Short mmCIF file of C-alpha atoms and ligand atoms in Angstrom, two decimals:
data_model
loop_
_atom_site.label_atom_id
_atom_site.label_comp_id
_atom_site.label_asym_id
_atom_site.label_seq_id
_atom_site.Cartn_x
_atom_site.Cartn_y
_atom_site.Cartn_z
CA MET A 62 11.64 26.08 15.65
CA GLU A 63 8.87 23.89 13.42
CA ALA A 64 9.55 20.53 13.02
CA GLY A 65 9.05 18.58 10.04
CA LEU A 66 8.41 22.05 7.88
CA GLN A 67 11.13 20.77 5.66
CA LYS A 68 10.27 19.33 1.91
CA ASN A 69 9.68 15.54 2.30
CA ASN A 70 13.21 13.96 1.79
CA PHE A 71 12.38 10.09 2.25
CA GLU A 72 15.93 9.13 1.62
CA ASN A 73 17.70 7.27 4.54
CA THR A 74 14.77 7.03 6.27
CA ARG A 75 14.47 4.96 9.75
CA VAL A 76 10.93 4.46 10.67
CA ARG A 77 10.00 2.42 13.85
CA MET A 78 7.37 0.90 15.49
CA ALA A 79 6.67 1.13 19.20
CA PRO A 80 4.41 -1.16 20.77
CA SER A 81 4.07 -1.68 24.43
CA PRO A 82 3.59 -5.22 25.58
CA THR A 83 0.33 -4.49 27.61
CA GLY A 84 -1.98 -6.06 25.89
CA PHE A 85 -2.70 -8.59 22.79
CA LEU A 86 -1.17 -7.37 19.26
CA HIS A 87 -4.34 -5.80 17.75
CA ILE A 88 -5.60 -4.57 14.52
CA GLY A 89 -4.85 -0.94 15.21
CA SER A 90 -1.38 -1.72 15.70
CA VAL A 91 -0.73 -4.17 13.24
CA ARG A 92 -1.95 -1.02 10.59
CA THR A 93 0.88 0.95 12.12
CA THR A 94 3.43 -1.45 11.94
CA LEU A 95 2.17 -1.96 8.41
CA PHE A 96 2.29 1.59 7.47
CA ASN A 97 5.53 1.95 8.95
CA TYR A 98 6.63 -1.10 7.15
CA LEU A 99 5.56 -0.19 3.88
CA PHE A 100 6.81 3.14 4.38
CA ALA A 101 10.69 2.10 4.88
CA LYS A 102 10.27 -0.68 2.30
CA HIS A 103 9.25 1.52 -0.26
CA TYR A 104 11.26 4.12 0.19
CA LYS A 105 14.50 1.80 0.81
CA GLY A 106 14.62 3.03 4.33
CA THR A 107 14.98 0.78 7.99
CA PHE A 108 12.34 -0.48 9.75
CA VAL A 109 13.06 -0.62 13.76
CA LEU A 110 10.71 -2.75 16.04
CA ARG A 111 11.01 -1.46 19.84
CA ILE A 112 9.18 -2.92 22.51
CA GLU A 113 8.01 0.00 24.81
CA ASP A 114 8.12 -1.74 28.19
CA THR A 115 8.44 0.88 30.88
CA ASP A 116 5.14 0.55 32.24
CA VAL A 117 6.31 -2.48 34.56
CA GLU A 118 2.78 -2.90 36.16
CA ARG A 119 1.32 -3.80 32.34
CA SER A 120 3.86 -5.11 30.69
CA THR A 121 4.30 -8.83 30.37
CA LEU A 122 6.49 -11.22 28.23
CA GLU A 123 3.26 -13.12 27.25
CA PHE A 124 2.26 -10.07 25.17
CA GLU A 125 5.40 -9.18 24.01
CA LYS A 126 5.94 -12.77 22.10
CA ASP A 127 2.52 -12.11 21.43
CA ILE A 128 3.26 -8.88 19.17
CA ILE A 129 6.53 -10.81 18.07
CA GLU A 130 5.10 -13.83 16.75
CA ASN A 131 1.95 -12.29 15.35
CA LEU A 132 4.39 -10.00 12.97
CA LYS A 133 6.18 -13.03 11.90
CA TRP A 134 3.00 -14.80 11.24
CA LEU A 135 1.62 -11.67 9.05
CA GLY A 136 4.99 -11.52 7.46
CA ILE A 137 6.10 -8.24 8.74
CA ASP A 138 9.46 -8.60 9.16
CA TRP A 139 11.60 -5.76 11.10
CA ASP A 140 15.34 -5.04 10.09
CA GLU A 141 16.35 -4.13 13.80
CA GLY A 142 14.67 -5.05 16.90
CA PRO A 143 14.32 -7.98 19.18
CA GLU A 144 16.07 -11.19 17.99
CA LYS A 145 17.98 -8.59 15.04
CA GLU A 146 20.14 -6.94 17.18
CA GLY A 147 21.47 -4.26 15.26
CA GLN A 148 23.62 -0.59 15.84
CA TYR A 149 21.30 1.12 18.17
CA GLY A 150 20.14 -1.69 20.22
CA PRO A 151 18.96 -2.55 22.82
CA TYR A 152 15.73 -2.35 21.29
CA LYS A 153 13.46 -3.12 24.55
CA GLN A 154 13.45 -0.19 27.01
CA SER A 155 13.60 -1.70 30.19
CA GLN A 156 16.94 -2.79 28.93
CA ARG A 157 17.64 0.88 28.42
CA LEU A 158 16.91 2.42 31.74
CA ASP A 159 20.57 3.81 32.28
CA ILE A 160 20.51 5.48 29.02
CA TYR A 161 17.13 7.27 30.15
CA LYS A 162 18.75 8.08 33.70
CA GLN A 163 21.67 10.15 31.78
CA TYR A 164 19.13 12.30 30.09
CA LEU A 165 17.11 12.96 33.38
CA GLN A 166 19.77 13.80 35.04
CA LYS A 167 21.05 16.27 32.43
CA LEU A 168 17.61 17.94 32.55
CA LEU A 169 17.43 18.18 36.23
CA ASP A 170 21.17 19.63 36.33
CA GLU A 171 20.19 21.98 33.68
CA ASP A 172 17.24 22.85 35.81
CA LYS A 173 14.86 21.95 32.94
CA ALA A 174 13.25 19.15 34.79
CA TYR A 175 12.56 19.36 38.76
CA TYR A 176 11.17 17.19 41.25
CA CYS A 177 7.78 17.27 42.57
CA PHE A 178 6.84 16.39 45.65
CA CYS A 179 2.95 16.78 45.72
CA THR A 180 0.68 14.35 47.16
CA GLU A 181 -2.32 12.92 45.32
CA GLU A 182 -4.43 15.08 47.79
CA GLU A 183 -2.51 18.22 47.33
CA LEU A 184 -2.30 17.81 43.24
CA GLU A 185 -6.16 17.01 43.60
CA ALA A 186 -6.64 20.59 45.58
CA GLN A 187 -4.57 22.51 43.26
CA TYR A 188 -6.60 20.86 39.97
CA GLN A 189 -10.04 21.89 42.10
CA ASP A 190 -8.88 25.60 42.81
CA MET A 191 -7.96 26.24 39.43
CA ALA A 192 -11.20 24.89 38.19
CA SER A 193 -13.24 27.10 40.37
CA ARG A 194 -11.33 29.61 39.05
CA GLY A 195 -12.44 28.83 35.85
CA LEU A 196 -8.94 27.60 34.49
CA ILE A 197 -7.73 24.82 32.77
CA PRO A 198 -6.47 22.38 35.62
CA LYS A 199 -2.79 21.82 35.21
CA TYR A 200 -0.01 21.14 37.49
CA SER A 201 0.43 24.55 39.45
CA GLY A 202 4.33 24.64 39.82
CA HIS A 203 3.98 24.05 43.31
CA CYS A 204 7.43 22.24 43.74
CA ASP A 205 9.39 24.14 40.99
CA HIS A 206 11.53 26.11 42.81
CA PHE A 207 13.30 24.37 45.77
CA ASP A 208 16.74 24.80 45.95
CA ILE A 209 19.23 21.70 46.00
CA GLU A 210 19.52 21.28 49.37
CA GLU A 211 15.86 21.17 49.94
CA ILE A 212 15.50 18.43 47.31
CA LYS A 213 18.43 16.60 48.55
CA GLN A 214 16.63 16.42 52.27
CA LYS A 215 13.35 15.40 50.87
CA LEU A 216 15.10 13.00 48.88
CA LEU A 217 16.96 11.56 51.79
CA GLU A 218 13.42 11.07 53.77
CA ASN A 219 12.31 9.06 51.23
CA LYS A 220 9.68 11.39 50.34
CA SER A 221 7.95 9.94 47.49
CA ALA A 222 8.42 12.49 44.58
CA VAL A 223 8.24 12.69 40.64
CA ILE A 224 10.27 14.32 37.94
CA ARG A 225 8.39 17.28 36.06
CA PHE A 226 9.81 18.72 32.61
CA ARG A 227 9.53 22.70 33.07
CA MET A 228 7.10 23.06 30.15
CA PRO A 229 7.67 26.06 28.30
CA ASN A 230 4.84 28.37 27.10
CA LYS A 231 5.31 28.36 23.23
CA ILE A 232 3.19 27.49 20.12
CA ILE A 233 4.70 24.25 18.43
CA GLU A 234 3.87 23.77 14.76
CA ILE A 235 4.56 20.98 12.73
CA ASN A 236 3.63 19.67 9.19
CA ASP A 237 2.33 16.60 9.52
CA LEU A 238 2.74 14.42 6.74
CA VAL A 239 -1.15 13.12 6.66
CA ARG A 240 -2.80 15.95 8.45
CA GLY A 241 -1.02 18.67 7.39
CA HIS A 242 -0.02 21.89 9.31
CA LEU A 243 -1.03 21.69 13.22
CA LYS A 244 -0.45 24.09 15.71
CA PHE A 245 -0.39 23.68 19.82
CA ASP A 246 -0.08 25.33 22.55
CA THR A 247 2.30 24.24 24.98
CA SER A 248 1.05 26.36 28.00
CA LEU A 249 -2.06 24.41 28.36
CA PHE A 250 0.07 21.49 29.65
CA GLY A 251 1.84 22.56 32.67
CA ASP A 252 4.92 20.86 33.91
CA ILE A 253 3.89 17.23 32.64
CA ILE A 254 5.81 14.12 34.50
CA ILE A 255 8.47 12.77 32.66
CA ALA A 256 9.78 10.04 35.16
CA LYS A 257 8.21 8.62 38.45
CA ASN A 258 12.29 8.83 39.61
CA LEU A 259 15.63 8.32 37.86
CA ASN A 260 15.00 4.74 37.19
CA GLU A 261 11.55 4.94 35.93
CA PRO A 262 11.15 7.37 32.88
CA LEU A 263 7.78 7.67 31.33
CA TYR A 264 6.62 7.29 27.72
CA ASN A 265 6.72 10.51 26.62
CA PHE A 266 10.27 10.89 27.63
CA ALA A 267 11.54 7.67 26.78
CA VAL A 268 9.86 7.70 23.45
CA VAL A 269 11.91 11.17 22.57
CA ILE A 270 15.24 9.72 23.64
CA ASP A 271 15.28 6.20 21.44
CA ASP A 272 13.85 7.92 18.66
CA TYR A 273 17.11 10.65 18.84
CA LEU A 274 19.16 7.45 19.64
CA MET A 275 18.01 5.34 16.98
CA LYS A 276 18.13 7.83 14.52
CA ILE A 277 14.04 8.04 13.83
CA THR A 278 13.55 10.18 11.00
CA HIS A 279 9.81 9.82 10.84
CA VAL A 280 7.17 9.03 13.16
CA ILE A 281 4.15 7.16 11.99
CA ARG A 282 1.68 6.52 14.60
CA GLY A 283 -2.21 6.60 15.69
CA ASP A 284 -3.49 10.21 15.72
CA ASP A 285 -4.71 8.64 19.14
CA HIS A 286 -0.98 10.28 19.95
CA ILE A 287 -1.29 13.65 18.38
CA SER A 288 -1.48 15.43 21.99
CA ASN A 289 1.98 13.72 22.92
CA THR A 290 3.69 15.11 19.94
CA PRO A 291 4.04 18.90 21.11
CA LYS A 292 5.01 17.57 24.45
CA GLN A 293 7.72 15.23 22.75
CA ILE A 294 8.75 18.10 20.42
CA VAL A 295 9.55 20.26 23.82
CA ILE A 296 11.23 17.38 25.37
CA ALA A 297 13.43 16.53 22.41
CA GLU A 298 14.13 20.65 22.06
CA ALA A 299 15.24 21.09 25.36
CA LEU A 300 17.79 18.18 24.62
CA ASP A 301 18.87 19.78 21.29
CA ILE A 302 17.55 17.06 19.67
CA THR A 303 15.82 17.79 16.27
CA PRO A 304 12.26 16.19 16.25
CA ALA A 305 11.39 13.35 13.67
CA THR A 306 8.90 14.08 11.07
CA TYR A 307 5.32 13.22 11.99
CA ALA A 308 2.76 11.68 10.34
CA HIS A 309 -0.72 10.76 12.18
CA ILE A 310 -2.52 7.96 10.62
CA SER A 311 -6.56 8.02 11.27
CA THR A 312 -8.31 6.24 13.60
CA ILE A 313 -10.15 2.66 12.84
CA LEU A 314 -13.99 3.24 13.70
CA GLY A 315 -16.46 0.33 14.04
CA PRO A 316 -19.40 -0.04 11.71
CA ASP A 317 -21.44 2.04 14.49
CA LYS A 318 -18.74 5.11 13.67
CA THR A 319 -17.26 4.78 16.88
CA ARG A 320 -13.57 4.10 17.98
CA LEU A 321 -12.96 0.41 16.95
CA SER A 322 -12.90 -1.57 20.47
CA LYS A 323 -13.81 -4.82 21.73
CA ARG A 324 -17.35 -4.11 21.61
CA HIS A 325 -17.31 -4.22 18.15
CA GLY A 326 -15.98 -8.14 18.28
CA SER A 327 -12.56 -8.97 18.60
CA THR A 328 -9.66 -6.70 17.60
CA SER A 329 -6.75 -9.46 18.64
CA ILE A 330 -4.49 -10.38 15.32
CA ALA A 331 -4.59 -13.89 17.38
CA SER A 332 -7.99 -14.15 17.36
CA TYR A 333 -8.53 -13.71 13.65
CA LYS A 334 -5.36 -16.33 13.12
CA GLN A 335 -7.55 -18.37 15.14
CA ALA A 336 -10.63 -18.16 13.07
CA GLY A 337 -8.83 -18.93 10.22
CA TYR A 338 -7.93 -15.86 8.45
CA LEU A 339 -4.72 -16.07 6.00
CA PRO A 340 -2.14 -13.64 6.86
CA GLU A 341 -2.19 -12.28 3.20
CA ALA A 342 -5.93 -11.32 3.86
CA LEU A 343 -5.16 -9.64 7.06
CA ILE A 344 -2.49 -7.65 5.35
CA ASN A 345 -4.32 -6.89 2.07
CA PHE A 346 -7.41 -5.65 4.35
CA ILE A 347 -5.52 -3.74 6.66
CA ALA A 348 -3.95 -1.83 4.11
CA LEU A 349 -6.54 -0.80 2.65
CA MET A 350 -7.96 1.01 5.97
CA GLY A 351 -6.58 4.37 5.81
CA TRP A 352 -4.18 4.08 2.74
CA HIS A 353 -5.78 4.17 -0.56
CA PRO A 354 -4.50 3.16 -4.14
CA SER A 355 -3.90 5.30 -7.16
CA GLY A 356 -6.04 3.16 -9.10
CA ASP A 357 -9.28 0.78 -8.46
CA GLN A 358 -7.37 -2.25 -7.81
CA GLU A 359 -8.23 -4.29 -4.51
CA ILE A 360 -6.18 -7.05 -4.45
CA PHE A 361 -2.89 -6.53 -3.28
CA SER A 362 0.36 -8.48 -1.98
CA LEU A 363 2.87 -7.37 0.40
CA GLU A 364 4.97 -6.86 -2.17
CA GLN A 365 2.39 -4.77 -4.41
CA LEU A 366 2.14 -2.66 -1.24
CA ILE A 367 5.47 -1.77 -0.94
CA ASP A 368 5.89 -1.30 -4.55
CA GLN A 369 2.59 1.01 -4.46
CA PHE A 370 2.94 2.40 -1.13
CA THR A 371 3.24 6.32 -0.68
CA VAL A 372 2.71 9.06 2.04
CA GLU A 373 0.63 11.06 -0.05
CA ARG A 374 -1.90 8.26 -0.35
CA LEU A 375 -2.45 7.92 3.68
CA LEU A 376 -6.19 9.10 4.48
CA LYS A 377 -6.99 11.89 6.97
CA SER A 378 -10.44 10.27 7.22
CA PRO A 379 -11.03 7.70 9.60
CA ALA A 380 -11.46 4.19 8.05
CA ILE A 381 -13.92 1.89 8.92
CA PHE A 382 -13.76 -1.46 10.04
CA ASN A 383 -15.74 -4.15 7.64
CA ILE A 384 -15.68 -7.51 8.57
CA GLN A 385 -17.61 -8.62 5.28
CA LYS A 386 -14.70 -7.34 3.50
CA LEU A 387 -12.25 -9.27 5.21
CA ASP A 388 -14.26 -12.32 4.41
CA PHE A 389 -14.25 -11.30 0.86
CA PHE A 390 -10.47 -11.05 1.03
CA ASN A 391 -9.88 -14.34 2.79
CA ASN A 392 -12.18 -16.37 0.65
CA HIS A 393 -10.12 -14.59 -2.31
CA TYR A 394 -6.64 -16.03 -1.28
CA LEU A 395 -8.36 -19.11 -0.11
CA GLN A 396 -9.62 -19.89 -3.54
CA LYS A 397 -6.37 -19.12 -5.02
CA LYS A 398 -4.52 -21.86 -2.95
CA SER A 399 -4.06 -25.16 -4.94
CA PRO A 400 -5.70 -28.09 -3.09
CA GLU A 401 -2.68 -29.42 -1.78
CA GLU A 402 -1.89 -25.77 -0.42
CA MET A 403 -5.28 -26.10 1.02
CA SER A 404 -4.31 -29.36 2.54
CA LYS A 405 -1.59 -28.22 4.70
CA ILE A 406 -3.53 -25.38 5.90
CA ILE A 407 -6.81 -27.11 6.90
CA ILE A 408 -4.38 -29.66 8.81
CA ASP A 409 -2.42 -26.97 10.71
CA PHE A 410 -5.70 -24.99 11.55
CA LEU A 411 -7.70 -28.42 12.89
CA LEU A 412 -4.04 -29.62 14.98
CA GLU A 413 -4.41 -26.02 16.31
CA ASN A 414 -8.04 -26.56 17.17
CA LYS A 415 -7.59 -29.94 18.68
CA VAL A 416 -9.99 -31.30 16.49
CA ILE A 417 -7.67 -33.80 14.81
CA ILE A 418 -4.91 -35.40 16.18
CA LYS A 419 -1.33 -36.38 14.33
CA GLN A 420 -0.84 -40.14 14.50
CA GLY A 421 2.09 -40.64 12.18
CA THR A 422 3.66 -39.55 8.86
CA ASP A 423 0.40 -38.61 7.18
CA GLN A 424 -2.10 -40.23 9.47
CA TYR A 425 -4.54 -38.26 11.34
CA LEU A 426 -7.09 -39.05 13.59
CA ILE A 427 -10.32 -37.09 13.79
CA LYS A 428 -10.96 -36.69 17.80
CA ASP A 429 -14.66 -36.89 18.06
CA ASN A 430 -15.77 -39.81 15.34
CA ASN A 431 -12.17 -41.79 15.10
CA LEU A 432 -11.80 -41.24 11.56
CA LYS A 433 -8.55 -42.23 10.12
CA ILE A 434 -7.30 -39.81 7.37
CA ASN A 435 -4.70 -38.49 5.54
CA GLU A 436 -3.79 -35.37 3.40
CA SER A 437 -5.57 -36.37 0.35
CA TRP A 438 -8.48 -36.48 2.23
CA PHE A 439 -7.98 -32.66 3.41
CA THR A 440 -6.82 -32.23 -0.31
CA ARG A 441 -10.89 -33.53 -1.10
CA LEU A 442 -12.13 -31.45 1.39
CA SER A 443 -10.64 -28.57 0.26
CA GLN A 444 -11.86 -29.54 -3.55
CA ILE A 445 -15.39 -29.85 -2.70
CA GLU A 446 -15.75 -27.10 -0.05
CA THR A 447 -13.27 -24.32 -0.25
CA LYS A 448 -15.75 -22.52 -2.29
CA LYS A 449 -18.25 -21.51 0.44
CA ILE A 450 -15.56 -20.95 3.01
CA LYS A 451 -14.59 -17.54 4.10
CA LYS A 452 -12.28 -18.47 7.09
CA LEU A 453 -10.98 -21.73 8.06
CA SER A 454 -13.29 -22.24 11.25
CA ASP A 455 -15.76 -22.32 8.42
CA PHE A 456 -15.22 -25.60 8.03
CA LEU A 457 -16.22 -26.65 11.31
CA GLU A 458 -19.05 -24.82 11.19
CA TYR A 459 -20.73 -25.73 7.54
CA ASP A 460 -18.85 -29.22 7.72
CA ASP A 461 -19.11 -30.31 11.46
CA TYR A 462 -21.16 -33.45 10.52
CA LEU A 463 -17.52 -34.54 9.09
CA PHE A 464 -15.59 -33.99 12.68
CA GLN A 465 -18.43 -35.18 14.67
CA GLU A 466 -19.68 -38.59 16.07
CA LYS A 467 -22.91 -37.75 16.47
CA ILE A 468 -25.22 -35.48 14.34
CA SER A 469 -28.96 -34.51 15.25
CA TYR A 470 -31.76 -32.93 13.45
CA GLU A 471 -35.34 -32.88 13.16
CA PRO A 472 -37.10 -36.10 11.57
CA ASN A 473 -39.00 -34.16 9.29
CA LEU A 474 -35.93 -32.93 7.70
CA LEU A 475 -35.44 -36.35 6.24
CA ASN A 476 -38.47 -35.96 4.23
CA TRP A 477 -37.97 -34.71 0.61
CA LYS A 478 -40.71 -31.95 -0.12
CA ASP A 479 -44.04 -33.45 0.94
CA ALA A 480 -43.05 -36.94 0.54
CA LEU A 481 -44.39 -39.84 2.90
CA LEU A 482 -42.74 -40.97 5.57
CA ASN A 483 -43.06 -44.33 4.79
CA ASP A 484 -41.43 -43.71 1.35
CA THR A 485 -38.71 -42.17 2.68
CA ALA A 486 -37.85 -44.95 5.29
CA LEU A 487 -37.95 -47.06 2.16
CA ALA A 488 -35.39 -44.65 0.63
CA ILE A 489 -33.20 -45.06 3.66
CA ASP A 490 -33.19 -49.11 3.43
CA LYS A 491 -32.59 -48.73 -0.33
CA CYS A 492 -29.47 -46.71 0.68
CA ILE A 493 -28.44 -48.89 3.27
CA ASP A 494 -28.43 -51.84 0.82
CA ILE A 495 -26.57 -50.24 -1.90
CA VAL A 496 -23.90 -48.88 0.85
CA SER A 497 -23.24 -51.84 2.42
CA GLU A 498 -22.63 -53.42 -1.03
CA ILE A 499 -19.82 -51.12 -1.86
CA GLU A 500 -16.30 -52.07 -0.71
CA GLU A 501 -14.46 -50.12 1.28
CA GLY A 502 -11.52 -49.74 -1.34
CA ASN A 503 -14.42 -48.34 -3.92
CA PHE A 504 -15.68 -45.80 -1.65
CA LYS A 505 -14.68 -42.77 -3.84
CA SER A 506 -17.66 -40.44 -5.18
CA GLU A 507 -17.24 -40.74 -8.46
CA PHE A 508 -17.65 -44.74 -8.19
CA ILE A 509 -20.29 -44.35 -5.50
CA GLN A 510 -22.40 -41.95 -8.27
CA ILE A 511 -22.43 -44.46 -10.83
CA ILE A 512 -23.76 -47.12 -8.25
CA PHE A 513 -26.56 -45.03 -7.03
CA ASP A 514 -27.49 -43.90 -10.54
CA ARG A 515 -27.52 -47.26 -11.67
CA CYS A 516 -30.17 -48.07 -8.47
CA ILE A 517 -32.12 -45.05 -9.36
CA SER A 518 -32.03 -46.04 -13.37
CA GLU A 519 -33.70 -49.24 -12.40
CA ASN A 520 -36.02 -47.59 -10.20
CA GLN A 521 -39.15 -45.94 -11.67
CA ILE A 522 -40.21 -43.35 -8.84
CA TYR A 523 -36.65 -42.30 -8.52
CA GLN A 524 -35.92 -41.95 -11.97
CA LYS A 525 -38.78 -39.54 -11.61
CA ASN A 526 -37.64 -38.09 -8.55
CA ARG A 527 -34.30 -38.40 -7.49
CA GLY A 528 -34.85 -36.31 -4.47
CA LEU A 529 -36.99 -39.05 -2.88
CA ILE A 530 -33.89 -40.90 -2.29
CA LEU A 531 -30.82 -38.28 -2.44
CA TRP A 532 -32.52 -36.00 0.01
CA PRO A 533 -33.10 -38.04 2.55
CA LEU A 534 -29.42 -40.20 1.72
CA ARG A 535 -27.94 -36.43 2.41
CA VAL A 536 -29.59 -35.19 5.22
CA ALA A 537 -29.16 -38.83 7.18
CA LEU A 538 -25.05 -38.40 6.30
CA SER A 539 -24.99 -34.73 7.55
CA GLY A 540 -28.11 -33.39 9.68
CA LYS A 541 -28.19 -30.21 7.43
CA LYS A 542 -30.51 -28.59 5.09
CA ASP A 543 -27.33 -27.21 3.29
CA SER A 544 -24.21 -29.53 2.87
CA ALA A 545 -21.91 -30.99 0.45
CA GLY A 546 -23.33 -33.26 -1.69
CA PRO A 547 -24.29 -37.07 -0.41
CA TYR A 548 -21.40 -38.76 -2.68
CA GLU A 549 -18.91 -36.63 -1.28
CA ILE A 550 -19.75 -36.81 2.26
CA LEU A 551 -20.17 -40.81 1.66
CA GLU A 552 -16.75 -40.88 0.43
CA LEU A 553 -15.50 -38.58 3.31
CA ILE A 554 -16.62 -40.51 6.32
CA GLY A 555 -16.14 -43.82 5.17
CA LYS A 556 -18.45 -46.65 4.96
CA GLU A 557 -18.60 -47.46 8.75
CA LEU A 558 -19.72 -43.91 10.06
CA SER A 559 -22.22 -43.54 6.81
CA LEU A 560 -23.89 -47.12 7.38
CA LYS A 561 -24.02 -45.89 11.33
CA ARG A 562 -25.93 -42.67 10.22
CA LEU A 563 -27.91 -44.42 7.81
CA GLN A 564 -29.04 -46.85 10.47
CA GLU A 565 -29.63 -43.88 13.10
CA ALA A 566 -31.96 -42.43 10.11
CA LYS A 567 -33.86 -45.45 10.03
CA LYS A 568 -34.60 -45.51 13.72
CA ILE A 569 -35.66 -42.11 13.73
CA LEU A 570 -38.56 -42.92 11.29
CA ARG A 571 -39.92 -45.43 12.82
N1 LIG B 260 4.55 2.67 22.90
C1 LIG B 260 3.40 3.62 22.59
C2 LIG B 260 2.20 2.92 22.45
O1 LIG B 260 2.09 1.80 22.26
C3 LIG B 260 4.16 4.12 20.91
C4 LIG B 260 3.46 5.46 20.52
C5 LIG B 260 4.70 5.96 19.65
O2 LIG B 260 4.39 5.17 18.42
O3 LIG B 260 5.31 6.75 19.76
O4 LIG B 260 1.00 3.39 21.93
ZN1 LIG B 261 5.21 19.50 43.84
#
């Protein structure tokens, strides 16, 4: 039978994302999840989240929580699944073992599966023998003929066993929604292991049962699963189950065109969240890896993606992961936030990263330099700095001088172009005088600017070249070649810390 060769019919579709909680949620899984989600939402179907934790050794609750929390953070919501029990639950494989057992027993009873007692050494010997005869190594079928009594006896003796599926030799053809017509020869597989025992089914088996019982109509998953597809189809057929329609989405490659992996930097969503990428930027970025819109629009909200998503526009060719693109999207979405929204976002980010602590309603303390600040401080920071920020962690990199007590820099950096050291020292003295005069209550950049403007207009050298005073002022406050303007920094770090830094600069210049 040819699975999925019927005409595309996307009515009443049910799709699923079936992550294994054996690692932190990574970019590739989010993309698969997103495409399933967009498919379900676009065609008005149902999106199921199923936790595939049959691999007991590698699955942990911590990873499961990471997957669930981060999907929620990204705004990808499921209709059925953990925390949303529906008609076909439970949605966690470890809670469905009794169900798999019945189907395993059925296959055993019908002699479509059998116990294999081969030890690892025996299997190795079988493989080597085949290889030496120029054959592709696969299970030899050594145990496929034991009678019931023999099997009972061996099981009673506690011989370690696995359950193998009697693989039919046939050609399986599917019409993959992304990759088109695909053909597989199952005789290459040999009798595969489908369970360690009645209570420990393996992925290829459990997935067939779940997709069937959860009435999954379309399986959209990474093309690393292509070789599993024919195996799942024959298992389904052995159980009289009509297989779903498949869509295998392209691989994500790193910039060097090898499969995206840790070598290319971090791939977990948590790490992008921690670096200060916005969920909407990640969604936009990830959607365009493997799916392309009909026009040349690049910026898409989740709603727009749902609206425009169609299966036909899933790409067969691999997607390339381009971090600059993600930075571009993130900068775009950051710019779109109002300063008030940004203020909240920055606060959350800095709290999370333990740079600030909350001290009361609208009261925060910068841990390292003891500055007491409130929401309007962050609003100002956002107005001043958001333009150049690609991700929130850039605030900590570009504006570290706001969050630290001590700053360090080369003394020469204080010097404006070829100014004389002595002149720079005089300029710093002048700055100390001016800043000392300004009252704390007036420490706003506009006011500070007025005062400095007055000083500059009264002073011929500075009038001719404002850099002679403003450059050393800015460097003394920031320790950096590039930073926010001096008046803004004065406002943000306040009178006390500003004076401290100016005194430091004075010392350095002596
Ligand atoms: N648990 C499998 C995985 O995480 C699911 C694959 C599938 O979608 O069938 O790779
Ligand atoms: Zn065997």
